[in-house]
Amino acid sequence: MLIELSHIQRLYRSDEVETTALQDIDLQIETGEFVAIMGPSGCGKSTLLNILGTIDRPTSGSYRFGTQELTAMNEAELAKFRREHLGYVFQSFNLIDELTIEENIELALIYREMPKSERRARVAHAVDHVGIAHRARHYPSQLSGGQQQRAAIARAIVGQPSLILADEPTGNLDTDNGAQVMDILQRLNDEGATIIMVTHSPSHADLARRRIDMLDGQVVVSVRNAI
Amino acid sequence: MKLTPHVHTVFAAFFRQMRCHRLYTAINVMGLALGLAACLTFGLIARYEFTFDQWLHGARGIYRLDAVNVQDGRASEIADAPFRVYDALKAAFPEITHATRIRPDNISIITADDVRSSNALYVDPDFFETLPYPLVRGDAASALSAPNSIVLSEERARTYFHTINVIGQKLTVDHDGRKAELIVTGVLSHVPGNVTLQPDMLIPIDSAMLASPAFLQWGIEGGYVFCRLHAPSDAKRLQGAMVRFSLDHVPPQVRDAGELRDWRLRPLPSLHFLDGTLGISSASRNSVIMLGLIGLLALLSAIINTINLSTARGLLRAREVAMRKTLGATRGDLIIQFMGEAILLAACAAIPALALIEIAIPTINALGGWDVVIPYDLLIPALLVLVILVGMVAGTYPAFWLSAYQPARVLAASRMATMGRLGAVVRLGLVVIQFGFAIGLSVSSVVILRQSVFVRDMDRGFDRNGLLFIPFIDNIGTPTAQLALMDAFRNVPGVTTVSSFYTMPGDFGFSAADYFSPLNAPDQRPRLEWQDVGRDYFRLFGLHLIAGRLFDDAHGEDDQQKGKGIHSVVIDASSARALGYTTPQAALGQTIRKHTDRAPWHVIGVVNDVRLNSARSAPLPSIYFYSSMPYRFSSAGVRFENRPERDVEANLRTIWQSRAPDLAFSALLASDLLSHDYRGDERRGELLAIGAGVAIFIALMGMYALASFTVARRMLEVGIRKTLGATTARVLGLLLGQFLKPVLGAGLIGCTLAWVVMRNWLSGFDARIPLSPLYFAAVFAAALLVAALTVLFQTLNVARAEPARALRAE
Ligand SMILES: Nc1ncnc2c1ncn2[C@@H]1O[C@H](COP(=O)(O)OP(=O)(O)OP(=O)(O)O)[C@@H](O)[C@H]1O
Ligand SMILES: [Mg+2]
């Protein structure tokens, strides 16, 4: 078992109102799985992904990753966890405007204290992998949306993480670009990476091995796709 | 031009900003107010210093005649002239329409219940024609024509008579060695503080004075000679004729001694700074220019804040700007908008600036010894001009920069607009200038203050505490009377030693120097400071003997006034070296003589070196001559202990008054005399420190505001980096680094400049502190620290944010 969430709850408190983004989530994910999360807007998909990515903390509950209990970790340990195990693809790309595509991707390695030459080689490999090598020296604003999303994926995979989290990676893309991105994710999964992806597209969800449906902060069904 | 809609938009946008961005507006207004106030305050001081004497009617046609002596092949100008030149000058040059001699002196004013000392100027009847000081009472044409008249300043009239209606009143004075009854014939109006001559009293030179040597001999400087020329163009011709004049009139033996070889005609408005270079006053053109520059740079620093903040704000508004442009606003519209906002901002700063100036001027006056009066008729227009200017400068850059932004690029960018590489470089450069200036000023003020403390505390070779001087006891009468006075002083409780002497510390009093040679080594001829001393002098100053013995009445030959044989001298260690003796012991028993005449002396003792003169010049090797009887121009020194100085002084005064009821008593503390040596620099350092404080404050305010924008702009980036595994510490380091890098660069630039300037300044001192790298390192570290503290809160806040929250920030 790679991931084991039990009784995860996430509340947002603002002045008077209390929003329950997640309530009592129990979820297990095996190593090498490709999971698609679906559900209506506001049901808590991004919140769940954030918690899985440790960039947000659950209000209560336990999150075990392998043998580690992540909710007990401090800031620095979580940062270390993220840089060693995690790749994150955002819906809105989230590339840094002042850095070139290459530099953006390299950022995922910089915090690993890796020699410059190795970083170079890995970045070159990653941009090649997603098919934007010819755009590596451009700035994000000079790329199309599909290219930016592929750059964001390259950044997520360059560190060869064991877990890739993707929040609507195809949401902002047209059909062709979306298909390309799904293709990349599938290839990564074939190579052994565990992938958890939020999507609104049932056809993309069908490409995953398992589909989780959410509603109002709860998991309602978890079905295994026939492949 | 359709101006009205613009003006309306500008105002509307400005007030919206003021409301919505209180911090931004407050910092901008505060920074600009400080900058404007610093600029105008230092500007007023510079104006005050640069307009010395110019208020006097026809100041440009008034000249002072300075004598030029040649010593060791070097020409040196002195502000005084022998009064003998007066008649010859007027006869030789008909271009001189009026001229006056001015002899400053101290006189005693005798009133019913007190005797007070006052400065007085003895002048010729032509004084008011030459230097037209205005009178509030009396008639300038006749005020000085009668021999027994006196003209008082308003302030003195009020002191003695409690009114300024004093024409015809009598004033009893003791002056020029005699008692006299003078009749008040005029009252001077109050004059501004920036005058070279600030007369308290004017007394016409009378026939008794005219018969004294100071008025008759070429070799004696009597005081100042001022003249008024027909036209300023005459000055050049006159100056050209001066060497000839010297040859024609100055006796050869005076010229041969190197004196009065030439003359200089110095225009009155130039005297202030000239006297600084001649060493008469502490005026310094450079330090005034420096103050002016500090003011300008403070304003520049505030302008930089406005530029940086409005650009940063503009970036946050880039989408709005882009939208406006898409909606059809022209570039001109946007430029007017930004400039208009900047001018309004500066206008808002003008009022607190005015208040700050009102507070600053009295403070600075007290600190710098100025008498600056705020000229509102000048200040208000200057402020208005500055507001417009500052607004235009501060508005231009962001206006052009932002209006040049291409809407498509802004709108297409995934998030907030950035300024691109060039913009970042410019902004960085501006911050570097701000901090470089602040750091440079701080280091300089630290160095100057350290040096003034060093001069204050330096070992001068004598004990300055508990030492009082009573100048010119010869006024009291015969040498026997002077000795009796000193004997009476000895009986004052607390007094341990009393002696007469002639040279006071701190370049006050008389000094003379001459060339001396050992009899057996005539080639050694050092210039030694001539010190005539009375009994117990060494004990009075607390000097210690290095070799031989001190003067002793048991040895008759020690006293210069006794016997015809070879007399004794004591020299100090550096004199012994200068005379060529390898050790102090070697000097003992040697015979030396004055370079110009034959009379020999025996060296009986060697004492430690003493520095009576300024730390700026090399210490003077001294030679001591003992006379048991005081003579002309002698002063008394009194050492006391275990008693408050006030009590001792009061007792001395009582003794003085019982012996000389008509003479004002004055006593000077050695430590006060010495304070002249560092007070000026102390003040300069304090002014600089104020400037540095303002500069630092403005720079930090700018950095704080900039940080809040930058940090907001980098929120998303922080979220991304943390998602990618960056720790809080690393993100904090990254953000702090961004703010501290320019400070680092600024430190290098500021320290380098300060080092060059301070090395140059210190080189003007003979006794000085080493220019230690520690000062620079300390200021540098402090600057980094305060800068880091300034941005720490905001940075920490962002760096610690939960990544999910940071990513959501936009
Ligand atoms: N920082 C926050 N403060 C308050 N409420 C929040 C916050 N973040 C999310 N929520 C709320 O939590 C709920 C879940 O939000 P979440 O972003 O996870 O939805 P989602 O399923 O990803 O929706 P979408 O498909 O639109 O992206 C929503 O009701 C949202 O309003
Ligand atoms: Mg979402």
XYZ file of N, CA, C and O in Angstrom, chain A residues 61-203:
572
model
N -7.509 13.545 10.920
C -7.363 12.317 10.153
C -5.902 11.954 9.982
O -5.014 12.672 10.413
N -5.675 10.804 9.348
C -4.300 10.352 9.212
C -3.971 10.086 7.757
O -4.814 9.667 6.961
N -2.740 10.400 7.371
C -2.270 10.210 6.012
C -0.963 9.446 6.101
O 0.035 9.973 6.576
N -1.008 8.168 5.694
C 0.215 7.361 5.683
C 0.720 7.217 4.273
O -0.035 6.942 3.345
N 1.984 7.461 4.073
C 2.613 7.284 2.767
C 3.691 6.241 2.963
O 4.690 6.495 3.658
N 3.478 5.033 2.374
C 4.387 3.935 2.680
C 4.310 3.666 4.162
O 3.239 3.425 4.695
N 5.456 3.815 4.829
C 5.446 3.553 6.266
C 5.382 4.836 7.075
O 5.343 4.806 8.294
N 5.420 6.007 6.362
C 5.497 7.269 7.096
C 4.123 7.863 7.376
O 3.226 7.796 6.537
N 3.983 8.458 8.567
C 2.748 9.180 8.898
C 3.015 10.661 8.594
O 3.759 11.342 9.302
N 2.411 11.150 7.513
C 2.756 12.501 7.062
C 2.165 13.600 7.933
O 2.733 14.672 8.052
N 1.018 13.342 8.542
C 0.395 14.410 9.333
C 1.225 14.750 10.557
O 1.053 15.804 11.142
N 2.168 13.876 10.911
C 2.983 14.148 12.092
C 4.271 14.892 11.744
O 5.046 15.238 12.612
N 4.476 15.096 10.457
C 5.750 15.701 10.051
C 5.728 17.220 10.176
O 4.688 17.862 10.064
N 6.922 17.777 10.355
C 7.004 19.243 10.388
C 7.268 19.781 8.978
O 7.452 19.018 8.031
N 7.276 21.084 8.908
C 7.472 21.794 7.644
C 8.634 21.260 6.811
O 8.487 20.935 5.630
N 9.789 21.218 7.456
C 11.012 20.859 6.728
C 10.938 19.424 6.215
O 11.348 19.129 5.087
N 10.376 18.534 7.047
C 10.273 17.132 6.632
C 9.305 16.979 5.457
O 9.546 16.212 4.535
N 8.227 17.780 5.515
C 7.268 17.727 4.411
C 7.912 18.224 3.120
O 7.699 17.652 2.046
N 8.688 19.314 3.236
C 9.365 19.849 2.052
C 10.267 18.781 1.456
O 10.318 18.584 0.244
N 10.955 18.061 2.346
C 11.859 17.007 1.897
C 11.047 15.902 1.209
O 11.404 15.417 0.142
N 9.914 15.561 1.812
C 9.037 14.541 1.235
C 8.606 14.944 -0.177
O 8.668 14.154 -1.113
N 8.179 16.212 -0.303
C 7.677 16.668 -1.593
C 8.760 16.598 -2.657
O 8.520 16.183 -3.773
N 9.974 17.044 -2.284
C 10.969 17.078 -3.344
C 11.460 15.679 -3.707
O 11.914 15.449 -4.811
N 11.286 14.727 -2.812
C 11.783 13.387 -3.123
C 10.748 12.495 -3.798
O 11.087 11.628 -4.591
N 9.492 12.695 -3.463
C 8.492 11.730 -3.925
C 7.444 12.280 -4.863
O 6.687 11.516 -5.424
N 7.382 13.615 -4.987
C 6.171 14.176 -5.552
C 6.379 14.955 -6.844
O 7.357 15.689 -6.987
N 5.434 14.758 -7.800
C 5.351 15.648 -8.946
C 3.952 16.219 -8.980
O 2.982 15.495 -8.742
N 3.855 17.550 -9.247
C 2.556 18.188 -9.154
C 2.271 18.936 -10.448
O 3.083 19.732 -10.897
N 1.097 18.646 -11.059
C 0.705 19.387 -12.265
C -0.556 20.174 -11.932
O -1.537 19.609 -11.488
N -0.448 21.497 -12.123
C -1.587 22.353 -11.764
C -2.484 22.581 -12.969
O -2.041 22.580 -14.117
N -3.722 22.867 -12.650
C -4.679 23.189 -13.696
C -4.254 24.457 -14.443
O -4.344 24.540 -15.646
N -3.767 25.442 -13.665
C -3.396 26.717 -14.300
C -1.891 26.797 -14.561
O -1.305 27.857 -14.507
N -1.272 25.664 -14.855
C 0.153 25.540 -15.226
C 1.103 25.979 -14.116
O 2.014 25.254 -13.756
N 0.892 27.243 -13.608
C 1.769 27.774 -12.568
C 3.252 27.683 -12.895
O 4.053 27.191 -12.117
N 3.573 28.220 -14.057
C 4.985 28.373 -14.383
C 5.403 29.767 -13.917
O 4.583 30.683 -13.864
N 6.687 29.916 -13.585
C 7.138 31.226 -13.128
C 7.526 32.076 -14.332
O 8.359 31.679 -15.139
N 6.877 33.230 -14.446
C 7.015 34.052 -15.646
C 8.437 34.522 -15.924
O 8.832 34.681 -17.067
N 9.185 34.787 -14.850
C 10.530 35.355 -15.040
C 11.555 34.326 -15.464
O 12.669 34.673 -15.813
N 11.186 33.055 -15.369
C 12.157 32.012 -15.709
C 11.798 31.380 -17.046
O 10.624 31.324 -17.416
N 12.809 30.906 -17.750
C 12.543 30.213 -19.019
C 11.948 28.847 -18.687
O 11.957 28.405 -17.537
N 11.434 28.188 -19.727
C 10.854 26.859 -19.550
C 11.873 25.930 -18.904
O 11.596 25.223 -17.928
N 13.091 25.968 -19.449
C 14.183 25.157 -18.929
C 14.395 25.405 -17.435
O 14.477 24.472 -16.630
N 14.473 26.702 -17.087
C 14.727 27.060 -15.685
C 13.567 26.650 -14.786
O 13.764 26.235 -13.644
N 12.358 26.799 -15.330
C 11.188 26.375 -14.578
C 11.262 24.896 -14.226
O 10.958 24.491 -13.107
N 11.678 24.117 -15.198
C 11.736 22.669 -14.983
C 12.861 22.326 -14.022
O 12.722 21.500 -13.125
N 13.974 23.040 -14.189
C 15.146 22.776 -13.362
C 14.841 23.035 -11.880
O 15.427 22.432 -10.983
N 13.887 23.948 -11.661
C 13.502 24.314 -10.300
C 13.160 23.084 -9.450
O 13.426 23.042 -8.248
N 12.553 22.069 -10.111
C 12.152 20.875 -9.366
C 13.348 20.080 -8.886
O 13.223 19.232 -8.009
N 14.519 20.360 -9.475
C 15.720 19.610 -9.093
C 16.628 20.418 -8.174
O 17.439 19.853 -7.437
N 16.473 21.757 -8.257
C 17.394 22.630 -7.529
C 17.381 22.340 -6.045
O 18.420 22.353 -5.388
N 16.195 22.020 -5.526
C 16.103 21.811 -4.083
C 16.635 20.436 -3.677
O 16.583 20.057 -2.538
N 17.142 19.686 -4.670
C 17.667 18.352 -4.344
C 19.181 18.307 -4.251
O 19.753 17.225 -4.148
N 19.812 19.464 -4.383
C 21.276 19.518 -4.310
C 21.899 18.522 -5.295
O 22.663 17.652 -4.920
N 21.533 18.670 -6.530
C 22.023 17.761 -7.564
C 23.053 18.532 -8.373
O 22.902 19.737 -8.556
N 24.120 17.884 -8.847
C 25.101 18.640 -9.635
C 24.468 19.237 -10.889
O 23.545 18.647 -11.476
N 24.998 20.374 -11.279
C 24.441 21.124 -12.397
C 24.347 20.266 -13.668
O 23.332 20.295 -14.366
N 25.397 19.497 -13.925
C 25.430 18.728 -15.168
C 24.294 17.699 -15.201
O 23.623 17.529 -16.223
N 24.065 17.074 -14.047
C 23.003 16.071 -14.016
C 21.633 16.728 -14.185
O 20.750 16.214 -14.877
N 21.501 17.916 -13.555
C 20.242 18.641 -13.702
C 19.986 18.938 -15.167
O 18.893 18.734 -15.684
N 21.035 19.409 -15.851
C 20.923 19.731 -17.283
C 20.418 18.529 -18.072
O 19.480 18.636 -18.860
N 21.062 17.423 -17.825
C 20.743 16.216 -18.584
C 19.297 15.808 -18.350
O 18.555 15.497 -19.282
N 18.884 15.868 -17.103
C 17.515 15.460 -16.778
C 16.486 16.389 -17.393
O 15.457 15.952 -17.900
N 16.796 17.701 -17.329
C 15.875 18.669 -17.917
C 15.757 18.407 -19.412
O 14.651 18.377 -19.973
N 16.893 18.182 -20.062
C 16.884 17.935 -21.505
C 16.024 16.712 -21.828
O 15.228 16.709 -22.770
N 16.168 15.699 -21.001
C 15.403 14.485 -21.210
C 13.912 14.748 -21.028
O 13.074 14.297 -21.822
N 13.582 15.526 -19.985
C 12.170 15.778 -19.675
C 11.495 16.580 -20.777
O 10.379 16.264 -21.181
N 12.162 17.648 -21.269
C 11.513 18.448 -22.316
C 11.335 17.604 -23.574
O 10.357 17.760 -24.302
N 12.271 16.721 -23.812
C 12.180 15.825 -24.940
C 10.980 14.907 -24.788
O 10.194 14.706 -25.703
N 10.849 14.394 -23.586
C 9.791 13.462 -23.262
C 8.418 14.042 -23.561
O 7.532 13.355 -24.047
N 8.214 15.325 -23.255
C 6.900 15.937 -23.467
C 6.831 16.679 -24.793
O 5.824 17.303 -25.103
N 7.922 16.634 -25.551
C 7.895 17.188 -26.903
C 7.950 18.692 -27.001
O 7.351 19.287 -27.891
N 8.659 19.384 -26.083
C 8.787 20.836 -26.221
C 10.247 21.257 -26.199
O 10.582 22.382 -25.825
N 11.135 20.364 -26.610
C 12.568 20.655 -26.562
C 12.896 21.934 -27.314
O 13.728 22.733 -26.883
N 12.213 22.175 -28.448
C 12.522 23.357 -29.260
C 12.077 24.654 -28.575
O 12.407 25.739 -29.009
N 11.299 24.534 -27.510
C 10.797 25.732 -26.821
C 11.459 25.948 -25.467
O 11.062 26.823 -24.704
N 12.464 25.137 -25.166
C 13.019 25.118 -23.813
C 13.552 26.466 -23.350
O 13.514 26.785 -22.169
N 14.058 27.270 -24.309
C 14.657 28.542 -23.890
C 13.692 29.717 -23.947
O 14.084 30.874 -23.791
N 12.440 29.422 -24.182
C 11.448 30.503 -24.222
C 10.890 30.758 -22.832
O 11.044 29.950 -21.918
N 10.236 31.914 -22.732
C 9.539 32.224 -21.473
C 8.103 31.715 -21.571
O 7.554 31.607 -22.677
N 7.482 31.392 -20.451
C 6.139 30.806 -20.475
C 5.157 31.619 -21.312
O 4.346 31.044 -22.034
N 5.263 32.977 -21.223
C 4.281 33.792 -21.934
C 4.410 33.639 -23.447
O 3.538 34.064 -24.194
N 5.524 33.038 -23.894
C 5.705 32.874 -25.337
C 5.176 31.534 -25.843
O 5.305 31.218 -27.023
N 4.603 30.739 -24.922
C 4.128 29.405 -25.305
C 2.604 29.340 -25.336
O 1.927 30.107 -24.645
N 2.097 28.398 -26.108
C 0.646 28.198 -26.132
C 0.236 27.455 -24.858
O 1.076 26.908 -24.144
N -1.053 27.416 -24.616
C -1.538 26.764 -23.400
C -1.119 25.305 -23.327
O -0.652 24.818 -22.304
N -1.260 24.584 -24.448
C -0.896 23.165 -24.477
C 0.580 22.970 -24.196
O 0.972 22.077 -23.434
N 1.389 23.853 -24.780
C 2.830 23.747 -24.562
C 3.178 24.043 -23.109
O 4.024 23.387 -22.508
N 2.474 25.044 -22.529
C 2.743 25.371 -21.134
C 2.372 24.197 -20.234
O 3.083 23.875 -19.285
N 1.253 23.529 -20.565
C 0.856 22.405 -19.724
C 1.864 21.268 -19.834
O 2.195 20.620 -18.836
N 2.389 21.079 -21.051
C 3.393 20.027 -21.195
C 4.664 20.390 -20.430
O 5.315 19.522 -19.840
N 4.985 21.692 -20.427
C 6.143 22.142 -19.643
C 5.905 21.854 -18.163
O 6.803 21.392 -17.444
N 4.666 22.103 -17.727
C 4.350 21.872 -16.317
C 4.466 20.380 -16.004
O 4.924 19.999 -14.919
N 4.086 19.539 -16.964
C 4.224 18.096 -16.737
C 5.694 17.704 -16.691
O 6.131 16.949 -15.827
N 6.475 18.313 -17.609
C 7.907 18.029 -17.608
C 8.494 18.371 -16.238
O 9.331 17.650 -15.710
N 8.052 19.510 -15.661
C 8.547 19.898 -14.353
C 8.149 18.872 -13.303
O 8.898 18.574 -12.377
N 6.941 18.311 -13.450
C 6.468 17.354 -12.455
C 7.218 16.027 -12.538
O 7.381 15.342 -11.534
N 7.670 15.670 -13.741
C 8.269 14.338 -13.877
C 9.784 14.347 -13.847
O 10.415 13.303 -13.712
N 10.374 15.536 -13.923
C 11.820 15.588 -14.086
C 12.553 14.978 -12.903
O 13.635 14.421 -13.041
N 11.927 15.043 -11.738
C 12.575 14.482 -10.551
C 12.306 12.982 -10.397
O 12.677 12.398 -9.397
N 11.677 12.385 -11.384
C 11.286 10.974 -11.330
C 10.598 10.636 -10.020
O 11.052 9.785 -9.250
N 9.479 11.322 -9.765
C 8.777 11.117 -8.492
C 8.012 9.802 -8.526
O 7.674 9.299 -9.605
N 7.739 9.257 -7.365
C 6.971 8.022 -7.326
C 5.477 8.319 -7.386
O 4.684 7.459 -7.724
N 5.115 9.581 -7.054
C 3.695 9.942 -7.074
C 3.514 11.227 -7.876
O 4.172 12.234 -7.611
N 2.624 11.156 -8.902
C 2.336 12.363 -9.675
C 0.894 12.759 -9.419
O -0.024 11.946 -9.570
N 0.709 14.022 -9.014
C -0.627 14.546 -8.766
C -0.930 15.556 -9.857
O -0.132 16.450 -10.110
N -2.063 15.388 -10.510
C -2.399 16.305 -11.597
C -3.804 16.830 -11.406
O -4.758 16.064 -11.350
N -3.912 18.159 -11.269
C -5.223 18.769 -11.050
C -5.739 19.312 -12.374
O -5.292 20.344 -12.849
N -6.685 18.594 -12.957
C -7.256 18.961 -14.250
C -6.180 19.335 -15.258
O -6.149 20.456 -15.756
N -5.297 18.421 -15.551
C -4.182 18.743 -16.454
C -4.660 19.043 -17.861
O -3.939 19.652 -18.635
N -5.872 18.634 -18.202
C -6.351 18.863 -19.558
C -7.465 19.893 -19.589
O -8.027 20.184 -20.637
N -7.764 20.473 -18.428
C -8.913 21.364 -18.319
C -8.861 22.558 -19.246
O -9.871 22.995 -19.778
N -7.663 23.091 -19.440
C -7.539 24.293 -20.245
C -7.133 24.013 -21.687
O -6.753 24.913 -22.401
N -7.192 22.749 -22.066
C -6.638 22.387 -23.369
C -7.714 21.892 -24.326
O -8.778 21.439 -23.908
N -7.396 22.006 -25.625
C -8.330 21.463 -26.620
C -8.146 19.937 -26.708
O -7.296 19.368 -26.039
N -8.972 19.308 -27.533
C -8.990 17.856 -27.567
C -7.633 17.243 -27.903
O -7.161 16.340 -27.227
N -6.992 17.819 -28.946
C -5.703 17.273 -29.373
C -4.659 17.368 -28.283
O -3.997 16.396 -27.931
N -4.557 18.588 -27.737
C -3.570 18.797 -26.681
C -3.876 17.946 -25.464
O -2.983 17.393 -24.830
N -5.166 17.844 -25.166
C -5.594 17.031 -24.032
C -5.162 15.580 -24.233
O -4.635 14.933 -23.325
N -5.373 15.096 -25.437
C -5.011 13.713 -25.737
C -3.518 13.507 -25.573
O -3.063 12.489 -25.029
N -2.725 14.510 -26.037
C -1.270 14.394 -25.906
C -0.851 14.283 -24.456
O -0.010 13.474 -24.072
N -1.487 15.151 -23.615
C -1.149 15.139 -22.198
C -1.495 13.798 -21.573
O -0.719 13.205 -20.820
N -2.679 13.252 -21.932
C -3.097 11.963 -21.389
C -2.120 10.871 -21.812
O -1.796 9.958 -21.041
N -1.648 11.020 -23.030
C -0.685 10.066 -23.557
C 0.575 10.048 -22.696
O 1.079 8.988 -22.315
N 1.040 11.230 -22.381
C 2.251 11.328 -21.556
C 2.017 10.689 -20.196
O 2.850 9.921 -19.698
N 0.858 11.005 -19.590
C 0.581 10.488 -18.259
C 0.518 8.956 -18.286
O 1.045 8.285 -17.399
N -0.099 8.444 -19.334
C -0.197 6.980 -19.432
C 1.162 6.335 -19.554
O 1.459 5.324 -18.932
N 2.019 6.977 -20.349
C 3.360 6.441 -20.515
C 4.098 6.422 -19.166
O 4.779 5.470 -18.826
N 3.928 7.536 -18.408
C 4.584 7.614 -17.098
C 4.085 6.495 -16.196
O 4.844 5.873 -15.447
N 2.786 6.240 -16.272
C 2.208 5.192 -15.437
C 2.760 3.827 -15.837
O 3.109 3.013 -14.979
N 2.924 3.669 -17.172
C 3.489 2.409 -17.645
C 4.894 2.224 -17.119
O 5.347 1.116 -16.855
N 5.598 3.360 -16.974
C 6.973 3.275 -16.487
C 7.034 3.076 -14.976
O 8.122 3.014 -14.398
N 5.863 3.063 -14.326
C 5.858 2.707 -12.906
C 5.415 3.781 -11.951
O 5.310 3.527 -10.746
N 5.136 5.010 -12.431
C 4.742 6.071 -11.520
C 3.286 5.903 -11.096
O 2.454 5.465 -11.878
N 3.014 6.228 -9.843
C 1.643 6.262 -9.362
C 1.068 7.621 -9.746
O 1.716 8.643 -9.539
N -0.145 7.617 -10.337
C -0.708 8.888 -10.792
C -2.105 9.069 -10.231
O -2.929 8.171 -10.270
N -2.329 10.274 -9.682
C -3.675 10.624 -9.241
C -4.045 11.895 -9.990
O -3.324 12.898 -9.930
N -5.180 11.812 -10.725
C -5.522 12.913 -11.602
C -6.968 13.341 -11.366
O -7.867 12.514 -11.293
N -7.170 14.669 -11.240
C -8.526 15.198 -11.167
C -8.939 15.548 -12.580
O -8.149 16.134 -13.326
N -10.138 15.165 -12.992
C -10.586 15.537 -14.346
C -12.099 15.648 -14.395
O -12.820 15.084 -13.582
N -12.536 16.477 -15.316
C -13.973 16.582 -15.548
C -14.361 15.776 -16.781
O -15.536 15.715 -17.140
N -13.368 15.192 -17.470
C -13.654 14.529 -18.737
C -13.796 13.025 -18.527
O -12.842 12.346 -18.165
N -14.986 12.501 -18.716
C -15.199 11.068 -18.501
C -14.314 10.210 -19.404
O -13.814 9.175 -18.973
N -14.038 10.710 -20.631
C -13.217 9.889 -21.526
C -11.798 9.790 -20.995
O -11.157 8.744 -21.067
